[in-house]
Short mmCIF file of C-alpha atoms in Angstrom, two decimals:
data_model
loop_
_atom_site.label_atom_id
_atom_site.label_comp_id
_atom_site.label_asym_id
_atom_site.label_seq_id
_atom_site.Cartn_x
_atom_site.Cartn_y
_atom_site.Cartn_z
CA MET A 111 12.88 1.38 -76.24
CA LEU A 112 11.12 -0.10 -73.12
CA ALA A 113 10.18 -3.01 -75.13
CA THR A 114 13.48 -3.92 -77.27
CA ILE A 115 16.46 -2.43 -74.78
CA GLY A 116 14.96 -2.86 -71.30
CA LEU A 117 14.07 -1.19 -68.16
CA GLY A 118 17.62 0.09 -67.07
CA PRO A 119 19.29 1.55 -70.33
CA THR A 120 15.99 3.17 -71.15
CA LEU A 121 15.87 5.05 -67.78
CA VAL A 122 19.90 5.90 -68.52
CA VAL A 123 18.77 7.23 -71.75
CA ASP A 124 15.77 9.01 -69.69
CA ALA A 125 18.05 10.53 -67.30
CA ALA A 126 20.25 11.99 -70.23
CA THR A 127 17.50 13.85 -71.54
CA PHE A 128 17.52 15.62 -68.48
CA VAL A 129 21.08 16.48 -68.17
CA VAL A 130 20.59 17.61 -71.78
CA SER A 131 17.36 19.91 -70.90
CA ALA A 132 19.78 21.44 -68.07
CA LEU A 133 22.99 22.27 -70.66
CA LEU A 134 20.17 23.80 -73.07
CA ILE A 135 18.33 25.90 -70.32
CA ARG A 136 21.89 27.00 -69.22
CA GLY A 137 22.48 28.51 -72.85
CA VAL A 138 19.47 30.23 -72.81
CA ARG A 139 20.42 32.08 -69.58
CA GLY A 140 23.90 32.97 -70.90
CA LEU A 141 21.96 34.66 -73.72
CA SER A 142 20.12 36.83 -71.70
CA ALA A 143 20.07 40.50 -70.69
CA PRO A 144 22.57 41.19 -67.78
CA ALA A 145 20.73 40.28 -64.14
CA ALA A 146 19.90 43.12 -62.29
CA PRO A 147 21.28 43.68 -58.57
CA ALA A 148 20.38 41.00 -56.24
CA ALA A 149 17.94 41.93 -53.59
CA ALA A 150 17.55 40.44 -50.48
CA ARG A 151 16.23 37.00 -50.46
CA GLU A 152 12.59 36.96 -48.75
CA PRO A 153 11.55 34.08 -46.55
CA PHE A 154 9.81 31.23 -48.27
CA HIS A 155 6.35 31.85 -46.46
CA GLN A 156 6.47 35.50 -47.33
CA VAL A 157 7.11 34.87 -51.09
CA LEU A 158 4.58 32.04 -51.15
CA GLY A 159 2.27 34.45 -49.19
CA ALA A 160 2.84 37.02 -52.06
CA GLY A 161 1.69 34.39 -54.84
CA MET A 162 -1.33 33.17 -52.99
CA ARG A 163 -2.44 37.19 -52.61
CA VAL A 164 -1.92 37.46 -56.36
CA VAL A 165 -3.83 34.02 -56.89
CA ARG A 166 -6.71 35.51 -54.30
CA HIS A 167 -6.89 38.90 -55.80
CA SER A 168 -6.70 38.43 -59.30
CA ARG A 169 -9.92 36.67 -60.76
CA VAL A 170 -8.16 35.83 -63.90
CA VAL A 171 -5.14 34.06 -61.96
CA ARG A 172 -7.94 32.18 -59.61
CA ALA A 173 -10.09 30.54 -62.59
CA VAL A 174 -6.85 29.58 -64.32
CA SER A 175 -5.54 27.89 -60.81
CA VAL A 176 -8.89 26.24 -59.96
CA GLY A 177 -9.29 25.03 -63.22
CA PHE A 178 -6.18 23.65 -63.18
CA LEU A 179 -6.68 21.87 -59.74
CA VAL A 180 -9.93 20.12 -61.09
CA LEU A 181 -8.45 19.39 -64.54
CA VAL A 182 -5.60 17.74 -63.38
CA THR A 183 -7.06 15.61 -60.85
CA PHE A 184 -9.33 13.79 -63.67
CA ALA A 185 -6.71 14.27 -66.29
CA ALA A 186 -3.79 12.68 -64.24
CA LEU A 187 -6.40 9.39 -63.86
CA ASP A 188 -5.19 8.53 -67.46
CA ASN A 189 -1.80 7.85 -66.09
CA LEU A 190 -2.91 5.03 -64.11
CA ALA A 191 -5.23 3.62 -66.89
CA LEU A 192 -3.70 3.18 -69.97
CA VAL A 193 -1.02 0.48 -69.43
CA PRO A 194 -4.13 -1.67 -67.90
CA LEU A 195 -5.95 -1.12 -70.57
CA GLY A 196 -3.51 -1.40 -73.03
CA ARG A 197 -2.82 -5.28 -71.68
CA THR A 198 -6.00 -6.25 -71.25
CA ALA A 199 -9.22 -4.68 -72.81
CA LEU A 200 -6.78 -4.06 -76.24
CA ALA A 201 -4.57 -7.16 -75.75
CA ALA A 202 -1.81 -4.96 -76.87
CA ASP A 203 2.22 -5.35 -76.83
CA GLU A 204 4.43 -3.87 -75.26
CA VAL A 205 5.80 -1.82 -78.30
CA MET A 206 2.01 -0.29 -78.79
CA ILE A 207 1.16 0.37 -75.20
CA GLY A 208 4.47 2.36 -75.46
CA LEU A 209 2.93 4.13 -78.55
CA LEU A 210 0.02 5.17 -76.37
CA ALA A 211 2.52 7.36 -74.13
CA THR A 212 3.85 8.62 -77.48
CA ALA A 213 0.70 9.62 -79.40
CA TYR A 214 0.25 11.55 -76.26
CA GLY A 215 3.56 13.19 -76.50
CA VAL A 216 3.37 13.90 -80.13
CA GLY A 217 0.03 15.59 -79.71
CA MET A 218 1.33 17.83 -77.21
CA VAL A 219 4.13 18.61 -79.65
CA LEU A 220 1.95 19.27 -82.67
CA GLY A 221 -1.00 21.04 -80.70
CA PRO A 222 1.01 24.18 -79.95
CA VAL A 223 2.74 24.17 -83.33
CA LEU A 224 -0.73 24.08 -85.20
CA LEU A 225 -1.89 27.26 -82.77
CA THR A 226 1.18 29.24 -84.00
CA ARG A 227 -0.50 29.42 -87.53
CA ALA A 228 -3.32 31.55 -85.97
CA GLY A 229 -0.75 34.30 -84.95
CA GLY A 230 -1.62 36.74 -82.15
CA ARG A 231 -5.41 36.49 -83.18
CA THR A 232 -6.43 33.85 -81.46
CA ARG A 233 -8.06 35.17 -77.98
CA MET A 234 -6.49 32.77 -75.20
CA GLN A 235 -9.33 31.86 -73.11
CA PHE A 236 -11.22 30.25 -76.25
CA VAL A 237 -7.61 28.31 -76.62
CA LEU A 238 -8.19 27.09 -73.02
CA TYR A 239 -11.71 26.00 -73.72
CA GLY A 240 -10.93 23.89 -76.40
CA ALA A 241 -7.94 22.78 -74.84
CA VAL A 242 -10.21 21.10 -71.92
CA LEU A 243 -12.67 20.06 -74.55
CA ALA A 244 -10.13 18.32 -76.74
CA LEU A 245 -8.25 17.07 -73.90
CA GLY A 246 -11.67 15.00 -72.23
CA LEU A 247 -13.14 14.00 -75.68
CA GLY A 248 -9.81 12.54 -76.11
CA THR A 249 -9.57 10.60 -73.00
CA LEU A 250 -13.24 9.54 -73.48
CA VAL A 251 -12.63 8.21 -77.13
CA THR A 252 -9.27 6.23 -75.47
CA GLY A 253 -11.54 4.81 -72.52
CA VAL A 254 -14.08 3.44 -75.15
CA SER A 255 -12.00 2.44 -78.17
CA PRO A 256 -12.61 -1.00 -79.53
CA VAL A 257 -8.96 -1.34 -80.83
CA ILE A 258 -5.41 -0.05 -80.11
CA GLY A 259 -5.73 2.29 -83.34
CA VAL A 260 -8.51 4.51 -81.98
CA ALA A 261 -7.11 4.72 -78.54
CA LEU A 262 -3.78 5.92 -80.31
CA LEU A 263 -5.91 8.68 -82.18
CA GLY A 264 -7.75 9.32 -78.68
CA GLN A 265 -4.29 9.99 -77.17
CA ALA A 266 -3.04 12.25 -79.64
CA LEU A 267 -6.15 14.50 -79.24
CA ALA A 268 -5.95 14.24 -75.35
CA GLY A 269 -2.13 15.42 -75.81
CA ALA A 270 -2.91 18.37 -78.29
CA GLY A 271 -5.40 19.26 -75.68
CA ALA A 272 -2.93 19.04 -72.94
CA GLY A 273 -0.43 21.29 -74.69
CA TRP A 274 -2.98 23.96 -75.75
CA HIS A 275 -4.12 24.27 -72.01
CA HIS A 276 -0.09 24.78 -71.13
CA VAL A 277 -0.26 27.90 -73.51
CA ALA A 278 -3.39 29.03 -72.91
CA ALA A 279 -2.72 29.02 -69.04
CA ASP A 280 0.76 30.46 -69.32
CA THR A 281 -0.09 33.24 -71.62
CA LEU A 282 -3.18 34.20 -69.31
CA ILE A 283 -1.25 34.44 -66.41
CA GLN A 284 1.54 36.63 -68.06
CA GLN A 285 -1.17 38.92 -69.67
CA HIS A 286 -2.70 39.70 -66.18
CA VAL A 287 -0.03 39.53 -63.84
CA PRO A 288 2.61 42.54 -63.52
CA ALA A 289 6.19 41.17 -64.85
CA GLU A 290 8.02 41.45 -61.56
CA ARG A 291 5.50 39.09 -59.81
CA LEU A 292 5.71 36.40 -62.84
CA GLY A 293 7.94 33.89 -61.12
CA VAL A 294 6.45 33.91 -57.54
CA VAL A 295 2.91 33.44 -59.30
CA PHE A 296 3.99 30.54 -61.57
CA GLY A 297 5.49 28.95 -58.71
CA THR A 298 2.45 29.45 -57.14
CA VAL A 299 0.06 28.32 -59.47
CA TYR A 300 1.69 25.24 -60.37
CA MET A 301 1.41 24.04 -56.85
CA PHE A 302 -2.23 23.04 -57.83
CA PRO A 303 -1.80 20.96 -60.84
CA TYR A 304 1.18 19.15 -58.50
CA ALA A 305 -1.42 18.66 -55.86
CA ALA A 306 -4.06 17.57 -57.81
CA GLU A 307 -1.66 14.85 -59.56
CA VAL A 308 -1.45 13.62 -55.68
CA LEU A 309 -5.12 13.58 -55.24
CA ALA A 310 -5.71 11.87 -58.56
CA TYR A 311 -3.37 8.86 -57.51
CA LEU A 312 -4.49 8.39 -54.37
CA ALA A 313 -8.48 8.11 -55.43
CA GLY A 314 -7.24 6.33 -58.49
CA ALA A 315 -5.61 3.42 -57.55
CA SER A 316 -8.49 2.45 -55.65
CA LEU A 317 -10.98 3.20 -58.60
CA LEU A 318 -8.89 1.51 -61.17
CA GLY A 319 -9.59 -1.78 -58.98
CA LEU A 320 -13.05 -1.20 -58.52
CA ILE A 321 -14.31 0.21 -61.96
CA GLY A 322 -11.14 -0.94 -64.37
CA PRO A 323 -9.15 1.11 -66.70
CA ARG A 324 -12.31 1.65 -69.20
CA TRP A 325 -14.76 3.14 -67.06
CA LEU A 326 -11.80 5.09 -64.91
CA LEU A 327 -10.89 6.56 -68.49
CA VAL A 328 -14.59 7.34 -68.81
CA VAL A 329 -14.80 8.74 -65.39
CA SER A 330 -11.85 11.22 -66.56
CA GLY A 331 -13.02 12.40 -69.74
CA ILE A 332 -16.39 13.23 -68.08
CA GLY A 333 -14.45 14.90 -65.25
CA ILE A 334 -12.44 17.23 -67.44
CA LEU A 335 -15.23 18.04 -69.75
CA ALA A 336 -17.15 19.19 -66.50
CA THR A 337 -13.99 21.46 -65.71
CA LEU A 338 -15.81 23.63 -68.52
CA ALA A 339 -18.81 24.24 -66.35
CA LEU A 340 -16.60 25.78 -63.77
CA VAL A 341 -13.78 27.04 -65.71
CA VAL A 342 -15.98 29.36 -68.46
CA PRO A 343 -18.39 31.41 -66.17
CA LEU A 344 -15.15 31.90 -63.69
CA LEU A 345 -12.77 33.46 -66.45
CA THR A 346 -15.84 35.16 -68.40
CA ARG A 347 -16.69 37.07 -65.81
CA ALA A 348 -12.80 37.64 -64.63
CA LEU A 349 -12.10 38.97 -67.90
CA GLY A 350 -15.25 40.99 -68.89
CA GLU A 351 -14.58 42.92 -65.26
CA ARG A 352 -11.00 43.31 -66.33
CA ALA A 353 -12.41 44.87 -69.78
CA ARG A 354 -15.01 47.20 -67.82
CA ARG A 355 -12.20 48.64 -66.03
CA ARG A 356 -10.15 49.41 -68.76
CA THR A 357 -12.96 51.30 -70.42
CA GLU A 358 -14.04 53.12 -67.44
CA VAL A 359 -10.16 54.11 -67.16
CA ALA A 360 -10.12 55.08 -70.58
CA ALA A 361 -13.45 57.51 -70.45
CA VAL A 362 -11.84 59.27 -67.64
CA ALA A 363 -8.59 59.95 -69.81
#
């Protein structure tokens, strides 16, 4: 669309998709169960404090949050490098450069769809590890790709990893946080990736000028893969401790 109808009409269509999204969400709310009587509103600092306490005391949520912060700090560098990579190293036209982002989005859709074939048999921590691996490898493939076709495959793999990561992270949080605190905890946890994006853009702009888009994507991919060395031990210990507590409680009962 950007290459054929121009920037203005594309932005109008983009804005319209947000209106459609809002209407769809409103429809979901209308189908939900009647809401409980509204409680007194807590001040923002108390809500944020409650969310941070859950992040601090729940080792699973803490592992997911730390992983989010480090992962997105590196993954967001991809956004800065794709267009310069397409224009310079890959000598692609505007349509093909747009398809790089499209390939990532297709991967984000198809990745979780493929995951549904496993049903509930897949442990979410392994989905999370596989997601980081796919995201990192896909970013690396994009960075070293000699032609646009290889870059498209790399972006599709990276997008699938991003989709798996969203599913795994959200599911792990839901499994280990009381239902009445989920809204507060999700709002708190998702501050981490958005803060990471700010860090990535602040550092990435200078890095892009210094090392170029290929090497920036290589740094991004290696950093994403290095996140595994942090997340795997944190999450393994957290889940192991929770399993031990359940065993002890069952033995006492």
